[in-house]
Every structure is written in C-alpha cells, then in structure tokens.
XYZ file of C-alpha atoms in Angstrom:
573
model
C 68.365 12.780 101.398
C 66.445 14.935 98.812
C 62.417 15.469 98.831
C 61.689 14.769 95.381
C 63.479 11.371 93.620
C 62.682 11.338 89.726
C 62.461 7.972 87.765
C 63.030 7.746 84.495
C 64.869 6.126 82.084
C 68.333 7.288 80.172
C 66.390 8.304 76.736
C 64.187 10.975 78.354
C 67.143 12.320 80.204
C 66.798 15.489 78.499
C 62.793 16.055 79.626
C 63.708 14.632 82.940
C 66.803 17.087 83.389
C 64.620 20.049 82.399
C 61.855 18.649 85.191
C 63.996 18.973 87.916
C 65.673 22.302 87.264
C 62.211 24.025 87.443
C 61.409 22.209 90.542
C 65.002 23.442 91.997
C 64.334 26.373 90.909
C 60.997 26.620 93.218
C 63.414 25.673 95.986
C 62.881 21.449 96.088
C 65.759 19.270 97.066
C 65.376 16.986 94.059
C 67.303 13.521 93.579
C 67.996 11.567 90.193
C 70.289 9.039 89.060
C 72.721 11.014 86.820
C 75.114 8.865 87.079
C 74.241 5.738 85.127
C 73.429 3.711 88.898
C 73.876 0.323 87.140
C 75.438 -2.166 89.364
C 73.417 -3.913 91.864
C 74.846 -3.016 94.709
C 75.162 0.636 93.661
C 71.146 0.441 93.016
C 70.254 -0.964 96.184
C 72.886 1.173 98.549
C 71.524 4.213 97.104
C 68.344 4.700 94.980
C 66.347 2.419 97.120
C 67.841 4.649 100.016
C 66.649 7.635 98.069
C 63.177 6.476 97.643
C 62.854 5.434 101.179
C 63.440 8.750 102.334
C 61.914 11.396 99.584
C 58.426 12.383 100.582
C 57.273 12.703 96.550
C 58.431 10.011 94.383
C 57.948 11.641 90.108
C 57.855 8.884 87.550
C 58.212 10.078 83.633
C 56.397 8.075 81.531
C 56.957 7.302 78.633
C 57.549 4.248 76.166
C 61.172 3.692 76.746
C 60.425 3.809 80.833
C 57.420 1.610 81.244
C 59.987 -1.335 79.316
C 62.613 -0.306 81.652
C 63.131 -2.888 84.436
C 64.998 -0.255 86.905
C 61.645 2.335 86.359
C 59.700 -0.358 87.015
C 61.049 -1.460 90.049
C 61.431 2.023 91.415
C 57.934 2.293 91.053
C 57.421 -0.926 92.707
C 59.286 0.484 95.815
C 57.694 3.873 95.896
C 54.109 2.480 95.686
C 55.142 -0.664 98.757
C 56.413 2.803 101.038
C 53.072 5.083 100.297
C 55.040 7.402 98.871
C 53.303 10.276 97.306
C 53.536 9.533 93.305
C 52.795 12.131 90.619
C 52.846 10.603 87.181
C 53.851 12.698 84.305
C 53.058 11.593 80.729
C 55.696 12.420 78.739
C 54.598 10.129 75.459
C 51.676 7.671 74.905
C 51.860 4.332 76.013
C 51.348 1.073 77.567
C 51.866 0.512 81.209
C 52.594 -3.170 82.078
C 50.426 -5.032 84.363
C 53.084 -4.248 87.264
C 52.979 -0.311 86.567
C 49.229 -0.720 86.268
C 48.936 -2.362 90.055
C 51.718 0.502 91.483
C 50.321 3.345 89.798
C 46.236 2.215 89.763
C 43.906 5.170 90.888
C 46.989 7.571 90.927
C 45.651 10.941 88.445
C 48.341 10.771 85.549
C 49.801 14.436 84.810
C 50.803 15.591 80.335
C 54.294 17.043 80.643
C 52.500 19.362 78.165
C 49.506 20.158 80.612
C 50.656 23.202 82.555
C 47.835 23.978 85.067
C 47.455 20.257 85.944
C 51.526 20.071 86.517
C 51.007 23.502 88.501
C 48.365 21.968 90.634
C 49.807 18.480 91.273
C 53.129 20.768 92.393
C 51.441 23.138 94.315
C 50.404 20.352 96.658
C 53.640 19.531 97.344
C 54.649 23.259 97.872
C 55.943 24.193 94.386
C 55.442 25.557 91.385
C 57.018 25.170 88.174
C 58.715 28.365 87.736
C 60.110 27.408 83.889
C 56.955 27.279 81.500
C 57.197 24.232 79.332
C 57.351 25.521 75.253
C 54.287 28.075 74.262
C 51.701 26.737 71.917
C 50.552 28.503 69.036
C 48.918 31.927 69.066
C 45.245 32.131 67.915
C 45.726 32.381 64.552
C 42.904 35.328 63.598
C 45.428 37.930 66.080
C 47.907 37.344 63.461
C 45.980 37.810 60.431
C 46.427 41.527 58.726
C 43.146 43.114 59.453
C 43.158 45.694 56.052
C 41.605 42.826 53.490
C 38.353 41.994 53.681
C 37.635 38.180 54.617
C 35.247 36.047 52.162
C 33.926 32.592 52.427
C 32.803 30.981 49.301
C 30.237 28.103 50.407
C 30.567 24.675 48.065
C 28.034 25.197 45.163
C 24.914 22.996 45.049
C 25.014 20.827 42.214
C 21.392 21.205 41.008
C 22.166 18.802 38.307
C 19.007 16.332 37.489
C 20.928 13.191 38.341
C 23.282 15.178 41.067
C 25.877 13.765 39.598
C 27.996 17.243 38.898
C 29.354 18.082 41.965
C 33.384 17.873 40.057
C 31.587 20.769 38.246
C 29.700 22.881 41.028
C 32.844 22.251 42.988
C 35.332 23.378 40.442
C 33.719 26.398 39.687
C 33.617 27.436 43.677
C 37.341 27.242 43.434
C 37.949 29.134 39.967
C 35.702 31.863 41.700
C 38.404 32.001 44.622
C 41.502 31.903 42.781
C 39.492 34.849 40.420
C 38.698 37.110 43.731
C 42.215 36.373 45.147
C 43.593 38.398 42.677
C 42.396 41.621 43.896
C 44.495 43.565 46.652
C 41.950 44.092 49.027
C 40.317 40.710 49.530
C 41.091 37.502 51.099
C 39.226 34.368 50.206
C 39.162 31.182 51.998
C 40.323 28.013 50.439
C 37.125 25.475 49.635
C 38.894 23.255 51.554
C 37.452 25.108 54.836
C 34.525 25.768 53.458
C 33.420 22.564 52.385
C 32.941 20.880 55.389
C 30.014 23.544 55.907
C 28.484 21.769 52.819
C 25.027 21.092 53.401
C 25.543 22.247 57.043
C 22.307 23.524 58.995
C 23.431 26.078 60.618
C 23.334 30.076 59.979
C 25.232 32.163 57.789
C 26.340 34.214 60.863
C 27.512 31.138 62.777
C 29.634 29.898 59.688
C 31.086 33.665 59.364
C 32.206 33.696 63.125
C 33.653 30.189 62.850
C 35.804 31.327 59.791
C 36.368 34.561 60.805
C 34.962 36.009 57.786
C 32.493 39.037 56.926
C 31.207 37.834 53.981
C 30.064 35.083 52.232
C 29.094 33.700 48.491
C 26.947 31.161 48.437
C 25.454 29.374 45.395
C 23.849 26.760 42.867
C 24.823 25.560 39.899
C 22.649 23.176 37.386
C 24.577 21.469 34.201
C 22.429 19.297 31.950
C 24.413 18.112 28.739
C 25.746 21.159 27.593
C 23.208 23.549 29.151
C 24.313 25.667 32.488
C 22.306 27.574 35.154
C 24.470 29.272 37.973
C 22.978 31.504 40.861
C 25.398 33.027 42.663
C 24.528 35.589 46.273
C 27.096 37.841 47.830
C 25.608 37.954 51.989
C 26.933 40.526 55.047
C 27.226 38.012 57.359
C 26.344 39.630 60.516
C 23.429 41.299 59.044
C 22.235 38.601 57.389
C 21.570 40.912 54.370
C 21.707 40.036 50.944
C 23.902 42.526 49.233
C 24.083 41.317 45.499
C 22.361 38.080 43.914
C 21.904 36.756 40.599
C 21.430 33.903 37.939
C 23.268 33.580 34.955
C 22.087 31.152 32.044
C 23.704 29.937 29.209
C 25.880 26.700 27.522
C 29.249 25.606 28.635
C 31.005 27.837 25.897
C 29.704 30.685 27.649
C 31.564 29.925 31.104
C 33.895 32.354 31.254
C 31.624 34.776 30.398
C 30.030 33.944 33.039
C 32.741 34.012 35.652
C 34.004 36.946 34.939
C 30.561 38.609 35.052
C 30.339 36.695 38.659
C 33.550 38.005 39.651
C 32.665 41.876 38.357
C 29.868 41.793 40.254
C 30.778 40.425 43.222
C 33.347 43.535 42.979
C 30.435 45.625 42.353
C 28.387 44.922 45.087
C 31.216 44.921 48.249
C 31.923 48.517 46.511
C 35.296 48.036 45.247
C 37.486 50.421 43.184
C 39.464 48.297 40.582
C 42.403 49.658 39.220
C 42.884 48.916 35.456
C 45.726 46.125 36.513
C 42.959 44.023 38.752
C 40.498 44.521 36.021
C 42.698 43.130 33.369
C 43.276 40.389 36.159
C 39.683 39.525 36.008
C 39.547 39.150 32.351
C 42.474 37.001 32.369
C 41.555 32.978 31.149
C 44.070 30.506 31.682
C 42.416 28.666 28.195
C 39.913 29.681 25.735
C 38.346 26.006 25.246
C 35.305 25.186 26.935
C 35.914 21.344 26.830
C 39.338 21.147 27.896
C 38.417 23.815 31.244
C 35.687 21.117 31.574
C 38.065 17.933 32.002
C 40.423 20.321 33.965
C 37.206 20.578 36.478
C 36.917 16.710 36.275
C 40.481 15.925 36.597
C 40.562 18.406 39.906
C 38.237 16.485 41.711
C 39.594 13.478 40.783
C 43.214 14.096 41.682
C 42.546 15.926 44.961
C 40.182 12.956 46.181
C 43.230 11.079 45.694
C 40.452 8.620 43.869
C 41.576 8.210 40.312
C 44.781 9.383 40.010
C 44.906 7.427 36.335
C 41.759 9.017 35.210
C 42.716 12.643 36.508
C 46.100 11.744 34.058
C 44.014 11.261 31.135
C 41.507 13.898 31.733
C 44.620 16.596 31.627
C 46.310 14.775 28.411
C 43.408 15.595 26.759
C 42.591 18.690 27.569
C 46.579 19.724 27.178
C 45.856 18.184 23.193
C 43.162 20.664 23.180
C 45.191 23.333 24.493
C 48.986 22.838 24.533
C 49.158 26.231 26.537
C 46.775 25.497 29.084
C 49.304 25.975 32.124
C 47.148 24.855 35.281
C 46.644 21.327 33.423
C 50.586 20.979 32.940
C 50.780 21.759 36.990
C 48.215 19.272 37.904
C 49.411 16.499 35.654
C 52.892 16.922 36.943
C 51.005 16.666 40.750
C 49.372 13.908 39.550
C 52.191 11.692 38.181
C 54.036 12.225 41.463
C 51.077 11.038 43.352
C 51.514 7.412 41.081
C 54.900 7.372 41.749
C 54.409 7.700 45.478
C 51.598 5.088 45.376
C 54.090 3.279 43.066
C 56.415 3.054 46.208
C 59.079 5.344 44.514
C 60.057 2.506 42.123
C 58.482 3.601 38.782
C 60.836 6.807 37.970
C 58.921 6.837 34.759
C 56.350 8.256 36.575
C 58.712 11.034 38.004
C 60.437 11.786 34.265
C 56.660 12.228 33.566
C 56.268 14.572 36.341
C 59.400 16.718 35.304
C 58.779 16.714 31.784
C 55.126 18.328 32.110
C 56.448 20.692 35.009
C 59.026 21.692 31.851
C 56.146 22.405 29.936
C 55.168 25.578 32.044
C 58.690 26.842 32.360
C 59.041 26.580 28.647
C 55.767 28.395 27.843
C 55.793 31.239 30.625
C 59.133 31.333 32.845
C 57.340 33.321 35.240
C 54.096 31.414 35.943
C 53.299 30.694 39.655
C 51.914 27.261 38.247
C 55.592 26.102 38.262
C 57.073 26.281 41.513
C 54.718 23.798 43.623
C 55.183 21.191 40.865
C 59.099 21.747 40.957
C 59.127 21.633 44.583
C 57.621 18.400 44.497
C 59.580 17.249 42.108
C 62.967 18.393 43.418
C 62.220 16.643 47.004
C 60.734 13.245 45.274
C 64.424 13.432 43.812
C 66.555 14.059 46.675
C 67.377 17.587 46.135
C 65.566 19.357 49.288
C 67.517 22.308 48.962
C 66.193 23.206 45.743
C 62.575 22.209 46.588
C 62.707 24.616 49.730
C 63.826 27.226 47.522
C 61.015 26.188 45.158
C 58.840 26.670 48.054
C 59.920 30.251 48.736
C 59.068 31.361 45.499
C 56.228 29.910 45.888
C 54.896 31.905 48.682
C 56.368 35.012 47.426
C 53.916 35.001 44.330
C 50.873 33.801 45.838
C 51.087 34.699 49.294
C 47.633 34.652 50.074
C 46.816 30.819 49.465
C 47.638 28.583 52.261
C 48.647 25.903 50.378
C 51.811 27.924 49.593
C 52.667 27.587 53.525
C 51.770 23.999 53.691
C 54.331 23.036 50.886
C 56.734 25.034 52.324
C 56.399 23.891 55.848
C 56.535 20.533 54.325
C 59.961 21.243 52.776
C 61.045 22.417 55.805
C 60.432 19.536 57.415
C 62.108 17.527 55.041
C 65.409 19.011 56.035
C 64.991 18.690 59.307
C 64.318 22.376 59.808
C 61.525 21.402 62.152
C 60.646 25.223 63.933
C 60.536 26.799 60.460
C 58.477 23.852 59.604
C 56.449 24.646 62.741
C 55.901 28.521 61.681
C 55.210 27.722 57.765
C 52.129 25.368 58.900
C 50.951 27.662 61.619
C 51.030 30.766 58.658
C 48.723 28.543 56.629
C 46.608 27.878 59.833
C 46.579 32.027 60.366
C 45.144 31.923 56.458
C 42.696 29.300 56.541
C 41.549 27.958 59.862
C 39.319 25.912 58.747
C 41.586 23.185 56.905
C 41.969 20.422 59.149
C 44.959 19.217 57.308
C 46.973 22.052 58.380
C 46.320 20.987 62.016
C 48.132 17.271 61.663
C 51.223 18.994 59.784
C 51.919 21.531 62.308
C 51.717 18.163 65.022
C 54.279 16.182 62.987
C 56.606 19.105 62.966
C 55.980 19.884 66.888
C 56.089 16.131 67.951
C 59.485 15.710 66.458
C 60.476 18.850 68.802
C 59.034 17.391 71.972
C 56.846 20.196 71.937
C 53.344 18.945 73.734
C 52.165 22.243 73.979
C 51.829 22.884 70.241
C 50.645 19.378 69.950
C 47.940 19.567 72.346
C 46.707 23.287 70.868
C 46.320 21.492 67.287
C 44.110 18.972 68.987
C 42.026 21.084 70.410
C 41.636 23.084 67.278
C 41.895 20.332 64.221
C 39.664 17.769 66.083
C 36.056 19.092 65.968
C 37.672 19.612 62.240
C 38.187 16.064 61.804
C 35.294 15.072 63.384
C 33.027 17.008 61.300
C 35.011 16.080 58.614
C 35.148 12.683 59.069
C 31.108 12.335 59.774
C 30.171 14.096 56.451
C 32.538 11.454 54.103
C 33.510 8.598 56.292
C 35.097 7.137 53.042
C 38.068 9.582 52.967
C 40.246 6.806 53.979
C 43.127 9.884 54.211
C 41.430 12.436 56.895
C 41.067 8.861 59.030
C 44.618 8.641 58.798
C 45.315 12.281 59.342
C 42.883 12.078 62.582
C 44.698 8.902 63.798
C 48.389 10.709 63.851
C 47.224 13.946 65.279
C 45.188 11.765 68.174
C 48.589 9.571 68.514
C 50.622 12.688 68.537
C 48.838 14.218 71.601
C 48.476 11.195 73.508
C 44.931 9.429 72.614
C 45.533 6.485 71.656
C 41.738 4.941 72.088
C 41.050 7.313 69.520
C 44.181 6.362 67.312
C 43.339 2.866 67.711
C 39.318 3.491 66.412
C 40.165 4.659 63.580
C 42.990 2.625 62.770
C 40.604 -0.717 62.832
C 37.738 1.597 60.875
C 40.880 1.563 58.288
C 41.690 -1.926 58.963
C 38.114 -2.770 57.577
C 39.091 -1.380 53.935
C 39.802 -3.303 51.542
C 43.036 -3.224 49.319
C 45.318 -0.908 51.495
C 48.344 0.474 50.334
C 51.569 -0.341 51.768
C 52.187 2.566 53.226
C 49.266 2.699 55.368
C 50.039 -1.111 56.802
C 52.916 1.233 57.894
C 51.001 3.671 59.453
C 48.427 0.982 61.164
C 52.015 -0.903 62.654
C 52.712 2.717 64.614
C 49.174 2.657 66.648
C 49.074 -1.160 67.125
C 52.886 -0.775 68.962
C 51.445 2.236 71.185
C 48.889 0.961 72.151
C 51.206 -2.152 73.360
C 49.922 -4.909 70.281
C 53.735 -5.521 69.357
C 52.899 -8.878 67.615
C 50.391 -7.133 65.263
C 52.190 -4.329 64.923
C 55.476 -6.124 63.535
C 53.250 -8.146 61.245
C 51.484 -4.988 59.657
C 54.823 -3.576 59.175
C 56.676 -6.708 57.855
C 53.756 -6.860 55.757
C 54.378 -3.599 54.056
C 58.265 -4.411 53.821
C 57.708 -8.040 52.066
C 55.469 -6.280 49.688
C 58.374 -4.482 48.765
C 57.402 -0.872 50.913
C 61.024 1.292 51.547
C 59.872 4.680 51.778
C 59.769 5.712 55.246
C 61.001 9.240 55.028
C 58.084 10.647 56.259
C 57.956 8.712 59.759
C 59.488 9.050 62.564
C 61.437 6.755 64.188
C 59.605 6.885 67.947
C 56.651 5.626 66.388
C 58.297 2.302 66.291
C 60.562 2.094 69.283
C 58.820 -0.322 70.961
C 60.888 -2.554 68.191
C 63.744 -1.216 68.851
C 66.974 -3.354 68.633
C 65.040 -6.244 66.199
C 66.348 -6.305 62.474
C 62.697 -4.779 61.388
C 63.478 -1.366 63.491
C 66.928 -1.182 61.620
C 65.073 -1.968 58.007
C 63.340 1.574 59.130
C 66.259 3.629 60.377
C 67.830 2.922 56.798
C 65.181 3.972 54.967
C 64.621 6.866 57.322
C 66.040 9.708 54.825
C 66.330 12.362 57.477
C 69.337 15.047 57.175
C-alpha cells in the first residue's frame, strides 16, 4: 500500500488533488479516495487497510472536513495506530471535540505556509516541489522611481475650541489633489497619512515607513471667519527644513492662500513649471468661499460614513451657491448611494438622486474626471457591471496617480467575478499608497475567493499593524473593526475575528448588514445557533443584499432554507 493516505472531504478535492501531485512529484507513494469510497464495506476493505499500512497519515482541514463523518473517523483510526499525522489548514475552523482528542498536541500546518509545509515534509523525506500561488511583490519595487514621493501630515487644527478638524483636514487634502497635478510629484493620499496624526515618532521614521522623501507638515487655526495656516516643506532624511511659512487672512482669501502654498512648495523642492502646470495651480473648482467651506464639512462627514444626511445638505447648499461647483455634484451623487445602500437597496429614490446629480457634471463639463467614479457607482448599484468597469477604466486613465482610482476599479472587477484583475487593481493601489489599510482587506476578499492563502497571508502581515494602529487611535470607526475582522477571518484568525466582532456587538443600533457580517465569524468560530440568529435577524428586518459576501462564509449552514435565502441573493456572474 502507499506511504502517504490523504483525508479529506469531496469539496476540497481540488486543494487535496494539487497536495498530492507535489508530493508525487518528490517521489511519495501517495493514497486517496478518488473514487467516491461510500459503501461500508468498500470503506472498511480498503481505506481502513490504507491507513493501517501508510507510515504518514495528511488530514486537510477545513470546514466542510471537520463536519464530515468519514474525515472524522479516518482521523480516529490514524491517531488509535500512532500514525504520523501532519495537519494542514486549508480554511479556518472548528474542530469537534473528537478531532480535538485525535489531533491534540499535533503542530497544525497553513496550506498557505510554505516553509512550515517544507519542514513538516522534509521529515518525512520530501519536499514540495510545486510552490503553492506567489503572494504579492513589495509594493515600493513596483513603484516608478522618476517622481518624487511626498507625504502631507494631517493639519493641526489650532482652532480655540478644536473643534475644526473637517477644516484642517480638508485643506490637507485640497493641498494633495493641488500638488498631484504636477508631472513630477507623487503625493500620498491623507488616508495613509493620517494615522501618523499626532504620532510621536520622527519625521525620518514616518518617511521610511511611507516610502517618501519629503514631507509637509502643518497647522491651521479658524476662528469665525478669521484663518491662520503654517505650512513646512521637510527633507526627510536630513531632517532639514527646506521652506516654511504662515499665511494669515479671512476665509475669502483661501484660495489665495492655497495656491500661494502650492507655488511655494514648488519653489522650494526646485521645480520647473511649465506654463500648463502653472495654469493647473491657478485652477479653482468654485470661486465662493462659503460653499468650498460646506464642501470641507460635507467631506468629512460623508467619508466618516457619520452623517450621510447632513453631508447631503451641506452639498445642496453649497451647489445653490454654485450650480457649477463639480466636486460637490460628485460627492452628493457618492453620498446618495451611500443612503441607498444603508437603505438596503429599497429606496431607488435615493439612486435617481444619485444619477441625476452625477448628470449634473456630464452636462456642465463632459470631460471632468469628477464623473466617472460617481457613474461607476452608479452603473454597478444598477446592475450594469459592464458599464461601471468601463467607468472604472476611465477612471484610472485620467487620474492615474490616486489610488482610489485602483480601488474602484478592483472593486468592479470583483463584481464580475474577474477576481485576478481584481487582485492586480487593489495591489496597484497598494504600490501607490501603502499606507491605506483599506486596500489591504480588498486585495484579501479578491484572493480568498481564489483560494489563494499566500496573498491572503502577505495582506495580513502588511494591513494589520495598519489596523491596529488604526483601530487604537479611533476605536469608534465601527467600519475599520469590520474591515480588521474579515481580513483576520480571511487568513485564518479567528480569536481575532471573534474580538472584534463582540467589540461591534457592544454598539448600539447596528445596521443590517453588519448582523450579516457578525453571523460569518460566530459560524467559524463553530457558534452556529448565534450565528443563524444574527443572520435571520438581518433577513426578518428585511436585509437582501448579499452581493458582496461570499458564500463559504456561511457553509456551516449549508443545506437549511437560511443558506439558500443567501445563494439567491448572492448576485455573482
């Protein structure tokens, strides 16, 4: 009989398969049922004569093998012979009480882990000749090394009551999307930057993590209609201070201000601007101090994900200020989406909304850049993914230097099920902005529904001191909790899923959709009961958007009425 016998069960076949022709491959003698062993004589006669004679007994775990009766029995025999067992983790889960007593003390091997698979083989004489799928490179190798890299540090809001950080925050960002328009830089999103917010640690040590040479730091005090911004351009490995200085004035004299800022910063890292980038400079999406001001407001709001409503009427007025103001039109269209998600896809007022102010921008410039990540939206919230991906691609052909313009069109990817261009959108916006945790979780959604464990376990080890950080300077953010949960589910720790899924638990009026999300950990980590309630919970409330799960995140329901409620509503090509 052979060396090696593999357990497993019928739904990993493909993993398993791929297992033993690498071990075949180093020259083992490898035995598996292929041949659906079913009967009970046919099981006894021959597996159990298999596993009494292999000297290495390989069970895949997994949740569809731990609830199999034959794995679990052929476990059973290989641990009552002393058979040498290597468990390999193919998926998270529970092991029941009887795999617990077989398998107790035993080192469990990731499918994903390829030194700990080499060194559990190599003590049985092999070596798995077949490397399992390659993770992600380091994303600052594949980053064009001709522009030069800037970090803009989060303003201080200086305000007397510290209570204009919308402002200081908003004006960080205008300053990017200002400095992005010139050839030769590259300026992180805020997004990275911001979790180095009040951070004590040196200039030089934020540069290295980002990958940056330079960096803008600065302050910004609003009281009434009075404003005081200081604004420092630093070489980061020196330390030096190259350019710094405060501007004064009222809020009609912001974009005065910016663009002096912006000329400046030019200035000081000794740039030539052609007359196109200077004209870029001067450009001003609005001439109206006040409605720039809600803009600002509305921003934060929106991208908080706290006041969606109040974001809404912040841009309504401003756009009745300024019926050309084009980024308000993009973010109110964003923003009506975002209630019509929250609505659970039943208000499609919400989505005419949407459409009609994304309209707006085509009507006013055909051309503007502000259209195309509202219309993708818009096209996949309606079913038409084909038009949203090709949204997408426009998208990241005029403003290929944001990562943002990546992440929507990895996300459109993913909606049609074109999960390795998904994969190689999200790690492009990684390769821009390393420093966005978000981008970490995306680029695990679109690996995990390729099996890939590699690129799942390289996002861990990159997005969680991310999270972490993240996490531990605004433990409200109820959304990077649930971000941290998947991406800890995704690569296989659960006690981690699990923490912050009852740190969720604990808030108070939860959408539907994340008594969803909560169901997923509570069924890996073996609570089926409250698992099934959390997501009946959700479906009684009246909860049928599930297109963005995946349907192994509730297979340990599999077969019940409640796990065919969620393939139906699974809209996956």
């Amino acid at each position: 009989m052979a060396d090696i016998f593999i357990s497993y069960s019928r739904k990993d076949s493909e993993q398993a398969l791929a297992l033993a022709d690498r071990l075949r491959s180093s020259g083992a003698d490898v035995w598996m049922d292929t041949a659906s062993l079913t009967a009970a004589e046919t099981w006894s006669a021959e597996i159990v004569s298999a596993i009494r004679s292999c000297h290495t007994f390989i069970v895949m775990l997994s949740p569809n093998s731990v609830t199999s009766k034959n794995v679990v029995k052929e476990v059973g025999l290989a641990s009552e012979r002393d058979k040498r067992i290597i468990p390999i983790v193919l998926e998270p889960c529970v092991l029941s009480d009887a795999m617990q007593y077989a398998l107790a003390g035993i080192h469990h091997v990731k499918i994903n882990d390829r030194d700990a698979l080499d060194r559990a083989l190599s003590k049985i004489g092999l070596v798995a000749t077949t490397p399992v799928a390659e993770a992600p490179s380091d994303p600052v190798s594949a980053f064009p090394d001709n522009l030069i890299r800037i970090a803009v540090l989060p303003f201080d809001d200086q305000s007397p009551a510290h209570d204009h950080e919308w402002f200081s925050d908003g004006l960080t960002d205008e300053l990017i999307l200002t400095l992005n328009k010139l050839d030769a830089l590259f300026v992180l999103d805020r997004k990275s930057s911001q979790l180095y917010k009040d951070a004590r640690i040196s200039v030089k040590q934020i540069a290295a993590e980002l990958n940056v040479r330079y960096i803008i730091s600065g302050a910004v005090r609003k009281a009434g209609q009075n404003i005081r911004v200081q604004v420092s351009l630093i070489e980061a490995t020196s330390g030096v201070t190259l350019w710094d200085e405060k501007f004064s004035g009222t809020m009609d004299d912001i974009f005065e201000i910016q663009e002096r800022t912006a000329f400046d910063i030019a200035e000081g890292l000794k740039l030539k601007l052609t007359p196109a980038e200077m004209l870029l400079l001067e450009e001003k999406t609005t001439t109206s101090s006040e409605a720039y001001r809600l803009l600002l407001q509305a921003r934060e709001k929106n991208n908080s994900f706290a006041d969606s409503a109040g974001a809404i009427e912040d841009l309504k007025h401003a756009i009745r200020i300024d019926p050309g103001f084009l980024p308000a039109y993009a973010i109110l269209s964003v923003a009506y989406a975002n209630e019509y998600r929250s609505s659970n896809r039943t208000n499609a007022t919400l989505l005419d909304l949407s459409k009609r102010a994304m309209d707006e921008i085509r009507q006013i410039d055909p051309n503007s850049p502000f259209y195309y990540g509202p219309c993708a939206n818009y096209y996949l919230n309606i079913g038409e993914r084909e038009l949203a991906l090709d949204m997408a691609n426009k998208l990241v052909e005029l403003r290929p230097k944001q990562f943002v313009s990546y992440a929507i069109l990895g996300f459109m990817q993913d909606s049609l099920g074109n999960y390795r261009e998904a994969m190689r959108a999200f790690q492009r916006a990684i390769e821009l902005d390393p420093a966005t945790a978000t981008n970490y979780v995306k680029l695990a959604t679109a690996a995990f529904r390729l099996g890939e464990m590699d690129a799942i376990e390289w996002c861990w080890e990159k997005g969680r001191p991310l999270y972490e950080r993240l996490i531990a300077a605004h433990p409200e953010r109820m959304w990077a909790k649930l971000e941290y949960l998947f991406l800890s589910l995704f690569a296989g720790y659960v006690d981690i899923a699990v923490e912050m899924a009852e740190s969720i638990e604990r808030l108070p009026d939860l959408p539907l959709e994340t008594h969803t999300q909560l169901a997923a950990v509570w069924m890996a980590n073996g609570q089926i009961e409250r698992g099934t309630k959390a997501l009946q919970y959700a479906i009684d409330g009246g909860y049928v958007a599930f297109e963005g799960m995946d349907r192994r995140l509730y297979r340990a329901i599999e077969g019940t009425p409640l796990y065919q409620f969620v393939l139906d509503h699974i809209v996956r090509p």
